[in-house]
Coordinates of C-alpha atoms in Angstrom, one line a residue:
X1 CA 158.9 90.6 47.6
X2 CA 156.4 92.5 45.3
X3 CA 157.5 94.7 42.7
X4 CA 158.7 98.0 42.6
X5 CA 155.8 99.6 41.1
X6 CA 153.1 98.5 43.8
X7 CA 155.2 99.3 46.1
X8 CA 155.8 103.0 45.3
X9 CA 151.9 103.0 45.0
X10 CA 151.2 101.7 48.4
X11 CA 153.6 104.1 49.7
X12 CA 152.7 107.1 48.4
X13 CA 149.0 106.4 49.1
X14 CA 150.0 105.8 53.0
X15 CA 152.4 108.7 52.8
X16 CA 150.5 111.4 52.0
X17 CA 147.8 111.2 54.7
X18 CA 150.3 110.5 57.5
X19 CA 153.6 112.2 57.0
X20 CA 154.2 116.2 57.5
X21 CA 157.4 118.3 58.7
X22 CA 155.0 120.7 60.0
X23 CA 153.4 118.0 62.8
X24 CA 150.2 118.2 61.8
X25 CA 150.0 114.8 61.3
X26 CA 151.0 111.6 63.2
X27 CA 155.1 111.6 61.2
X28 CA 157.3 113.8 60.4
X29 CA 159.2 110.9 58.3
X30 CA 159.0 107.8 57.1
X31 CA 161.8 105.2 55.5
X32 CA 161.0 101.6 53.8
X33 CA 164.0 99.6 53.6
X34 CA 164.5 96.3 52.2
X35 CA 167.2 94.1 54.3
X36 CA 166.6 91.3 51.8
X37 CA 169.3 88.5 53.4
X38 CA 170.0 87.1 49.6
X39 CA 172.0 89.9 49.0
X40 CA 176.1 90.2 50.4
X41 CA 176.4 92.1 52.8
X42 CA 177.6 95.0 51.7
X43 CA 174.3 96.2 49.8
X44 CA 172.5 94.4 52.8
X45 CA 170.6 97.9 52.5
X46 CA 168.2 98.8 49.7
X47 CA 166.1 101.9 50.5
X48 CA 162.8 101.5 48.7
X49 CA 161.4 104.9 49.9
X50 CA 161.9 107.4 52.0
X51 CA 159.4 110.8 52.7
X52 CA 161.1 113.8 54.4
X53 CA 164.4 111.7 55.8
X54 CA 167.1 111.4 53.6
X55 CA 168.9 108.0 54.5
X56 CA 172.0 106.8 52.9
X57 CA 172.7 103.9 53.2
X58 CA 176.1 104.1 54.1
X59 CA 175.0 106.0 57.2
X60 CA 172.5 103.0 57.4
X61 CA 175.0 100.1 58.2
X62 CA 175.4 100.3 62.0
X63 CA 171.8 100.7 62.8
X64 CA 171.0 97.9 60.0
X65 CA 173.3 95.8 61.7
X66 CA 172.2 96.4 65.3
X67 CA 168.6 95.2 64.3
X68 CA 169.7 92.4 62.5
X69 CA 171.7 91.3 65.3
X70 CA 168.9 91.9 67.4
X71 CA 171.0 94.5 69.5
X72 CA 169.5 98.0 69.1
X73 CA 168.1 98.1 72.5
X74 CA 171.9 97.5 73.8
X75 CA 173.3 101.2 73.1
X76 CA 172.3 104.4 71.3
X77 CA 172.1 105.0 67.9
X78 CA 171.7 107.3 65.4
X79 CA 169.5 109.2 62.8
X80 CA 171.0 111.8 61.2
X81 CA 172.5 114.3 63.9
X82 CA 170.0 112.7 66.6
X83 CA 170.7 110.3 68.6
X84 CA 168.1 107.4 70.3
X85 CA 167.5 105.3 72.8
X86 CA 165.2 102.1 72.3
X87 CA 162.3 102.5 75.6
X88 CA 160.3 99.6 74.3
X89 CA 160.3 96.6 72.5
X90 CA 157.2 94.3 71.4
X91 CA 157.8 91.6 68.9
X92 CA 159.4 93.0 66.4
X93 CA 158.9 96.8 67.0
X94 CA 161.6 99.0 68.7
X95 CA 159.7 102.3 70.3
X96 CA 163.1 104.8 70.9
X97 CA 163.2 108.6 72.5
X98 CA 164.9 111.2 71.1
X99 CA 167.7 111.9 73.8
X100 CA 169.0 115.1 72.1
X101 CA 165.8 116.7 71.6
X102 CA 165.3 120.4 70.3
X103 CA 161.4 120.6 71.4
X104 CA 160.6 120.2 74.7
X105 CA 157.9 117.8 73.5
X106 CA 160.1 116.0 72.6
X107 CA 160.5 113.2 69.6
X108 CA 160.5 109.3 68.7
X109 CA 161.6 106.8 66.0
X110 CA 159.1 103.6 65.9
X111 CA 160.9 101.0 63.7
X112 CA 159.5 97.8 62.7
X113 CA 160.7 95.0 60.6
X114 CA 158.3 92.7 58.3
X115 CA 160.6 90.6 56.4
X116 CA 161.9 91.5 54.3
X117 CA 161.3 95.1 55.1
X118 CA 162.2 97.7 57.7
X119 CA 160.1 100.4 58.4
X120 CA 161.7 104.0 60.2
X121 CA 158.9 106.8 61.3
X122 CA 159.7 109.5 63.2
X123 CA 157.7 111.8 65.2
X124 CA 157.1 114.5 67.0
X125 CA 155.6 114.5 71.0
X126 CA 155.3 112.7 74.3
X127 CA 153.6 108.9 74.5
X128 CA 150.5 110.1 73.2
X129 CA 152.3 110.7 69.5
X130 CA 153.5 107.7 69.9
X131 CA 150.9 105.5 69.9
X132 CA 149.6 107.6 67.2
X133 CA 152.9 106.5 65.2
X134 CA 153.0 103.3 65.6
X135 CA 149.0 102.9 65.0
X136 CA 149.9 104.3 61.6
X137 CA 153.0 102.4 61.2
X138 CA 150.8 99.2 62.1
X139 CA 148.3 100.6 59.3
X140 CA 151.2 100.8 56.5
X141 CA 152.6 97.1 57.6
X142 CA 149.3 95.4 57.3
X143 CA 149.0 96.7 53.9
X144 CA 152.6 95.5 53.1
X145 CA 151.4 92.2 54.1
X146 CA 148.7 91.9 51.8
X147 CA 150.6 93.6 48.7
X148 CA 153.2 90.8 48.8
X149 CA 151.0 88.0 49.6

């Protein structure tokens, strides 16, 4: 799984050029959770890090349990106060919209899993921002791969 060290390293060296609230870069947040199946079920959810959202993971479960059931395309779901709607799927990568929007841009939530992790960036913009996102999610899960070779 790696330890907890390298992985707060490899985090905040991927954070920091990537993530902003102010949209001048490709996020606006970013979550790492570990859904580590070895665990019971009721600490299924271990947030490793988190820049800008502020997950609990109480407010976690139904969305954890959607993509472990393979089921989050099936209805909307939530982040915070916003609520989503998956548009795409490839392998294992929901692509959702924003359908409460406050921008007329509007926003996005890419969410990908690499066992044992699941990654949550958000973002702000049309389909342009995001393939930016989930360019620079991509970036941050090939990394993850290598750290827990």
């Amino acid at each position: 799984m790696g330890d907890r060290a390298t992985l707060h390293r490899l985090w905040e060296k991927w954070a920091l050029p990537f993530i902003s609230v102010s949209g001048d870069k490709p996020l606006t947040g970013a979550a790492l959770i570990n859904v580590s199946a070895d665990r019971p079920s009721r600490f299924y959810t271990l947030i490793v890090e988190q820049e800008v959202l502020s997950f609990k993971p109480s407010g976690m479960r139904p969305m954890m349990e959607a993509i472990r059931n393979n089921s989050l395309h099936t209805d909307y779901f939530y982040i915070g106060p916003d609520k989503y709607l998956v548009t795409a799927i490839l392998e294992n990568v929901y692509c959702a919209r924003c359908v409460n929007a406050r921008n007329l841009s509007g926003c996005g939530v890419i969410i990908s899993r690499h066992a044992p992790f699941i990654i949550i960036a958000t973002y702000e913009g049309a389909v342009c921002e995001a393939c930016k996102a989930a360019e620079v999610v991509e970036s941050f899960l090939d990394q993850l791969s290598q750290a827990v070779a």
